[in-house]
Amino acid sequence: MTHCFESYSDDLTEITASCQTPNTEQKLLDVCKVGCQNHTDLQVTVCCCDTDLCNLPDSEKPTAAPAADFQRMRYKFGALKLAEPL
């Protein structure tokens, strides 16, 4: 099973995501057992799920599937970090 680990800042100016397969470290799998967790001291929410971007607030979820080029780029370069706020 693939686990996607995502985090986003409280003001949603920074969003990161990466998906991993079965050999995921136990401490990362423990994140999945807890669910979304807001770290107020860091102003970051960290989530685990089984699909990409599934833990974003509804207002920030994509409305259409990303283009195939974007999917290939994501797998080639790993986690993406936004340079500017949405």
Short mmCIF file of C-alpha atoms in Angstrom, two decimals:
data_model
loop_
_atom_site.label_atom_id
_atom_site.label_comp_id
_atom_site.label_asym_id
_atom_site.label_seq_id
_atom_site.Cartn_x
_atom_site.Cartn_y
_atom_site.Cartn_z
CA MET A 1 0.00 0.00 0.00
CA THR A 2 1.20 3.52 -0.74
CA HIS A 3 1.22 6.05 2.08
CA CYS A 4 1.23 9.75 1.24
CA PHE A 5 2.66 12.10 3.84
CA GLU A 6 1.57 15.68 3.48
CA SER A 7 2.10 18.83 5.45
CA TYR A 8 0.90 22.38 5.04
CA SER A 9 1.41 25.58 6.98
CA ASP A 10 -1.53 27.19 8.77
CA ASP A 11 -1.66 29.98 6.19
CA LEU A 12 -1.29 27.43 3.33
CA THR A 13 1.74 29.22 1.88
CA GLU A 14 3.83 26.04 2.06
CA ILE A 15 2.58 22.57 1.11
CA THR A 16 4.71 19.44 0.81
CA ALA A 17 3.76 15.89 -0.13
CA SER A 18 5.54 12.63 -0.77
CA CYS A 19 4.26 9.12 -1.31
CA GLN A 20 6.08 5.98 -0.22
CA THR A 21 5.50 2.26 -0.67
CA PRO A 22 5.57 -0.75 1.71
CA ASN A 23 9.07 -0.30 3.17
CA THR A 24 8.04 2.89 4.92
CA GLU A 25 9.70 3.40 8.32
CA GLN A 26 7.65 2.45 11.38
CA LYS A 27 7.73 5.98 12.82
CA LEU A 28 6.15 7.28 9.60
CA LEU A 29 3.52 4.54 9.71
CA ASP A 30 2.72 5.68 13.26
CA VAL A 31 1.75 9.05 11.77
CA CYS A 32 -0.91 7.20 9.77
CA LYS A 33 -2.38 5.71 12.94
CA VAL A 34 -2.77 9.17 14.50
CA GLY A 35 -4.31 10.87 11.46
CA CYS A 36 -3.96 14.60 10.79
CA GLN A 37 -2.11 16.36 13.54
CA ASN A 38 -1.67 20.12 13.94
CA HIS A 39 1.64 21.17 15.46
CA THR A 40 0.77 24.63 16.76
CA ASP A 41 4.34 25.41 17.78
CA LEU A 42 5.46 24.93 14.15
CA GLN A 43 2.18 26.15 12.59
CA VAL A 44 2.11 23.01 10.45
CA THR A 45 -0.45 20.24 9.96
CA VAL A 46 0.92 16.79 9.04
CA CYS A 47 -1.31 14.08 7.58
CA CYS A 48 -1.07 10.58 6.16
CA CYS A 49 -3.46 9.03 3.65
CA ASP A 50 -3.48 6.70 0.66
CA THR A 51 -3.97 9.23 -2.16
CA ASP A 52 -2.14 12.42 -3.04
CA LEU A 53 -3.51 15.72 -1.65
CA CYS A 54 -6.37 13.97 0.14
CA ASN A 55 -5.84 15.86 3.38
CA LEU A 56 -5.98 19.40 2.05
CA PRO A 57 -8.83 21.58 3.26
CA ASP A 58 -11.80 21.31 0.86
CA SER A 59 -11.20 24.86 -0.36
CA GLU A 60 -7.71 23.88 -1.54
CA LYS A 61 -8.40 20.50 -3.15
CA PRO A 62 -7.85 20.34 -6.92
CA THR A 63 -11.04 20.25 -8.97
CA ALA A 64 -9.57 18.24 -11.87
CA ALA A 65 -6.99 15.49 -12.25
CA PRO A 66 -3.46 16.80 -12.89
CA ALA A 67 -2.01 16.44 -16.35
CA ALA A 68 0.05 13.33 -17.09
CA ASP A 69 3.18 15.52 -17.48
CA PHE A 70 2.74 16.77 -13.93
CA GLN A 71 2.44 13.19 -12.61
CA ARG A 72 5.65 12.16 -14.40
CA MET A 73 7.45 15.24 -13.06
CA ARG A 74 6.29 14.48 -9.51
CA TYR A 75 7.70 10.95 -9.63
CA LYS A 76 10.95 12.11 -11.22
CA PHE A 77 11.70 14.97 -8.81
CA GLY A 78 9.95 13.83 -5.60
CA ALA A 79 8.06 16.11 -3.23
CA LEU A 80 7.05 19.51 -4.57
CA LYS A 81 7.22 22.72 -2.59
CA LEU A 82 5.24 25.79 -3.60
CA ALA A 83 7.38 28.85 -4.24
CA GLU A 84 4.43 31.22 -3.87
CA PRO A 85 1.09 31.12 -2.05
CA LEU A 86 -1.85 29.74 -4.00
#
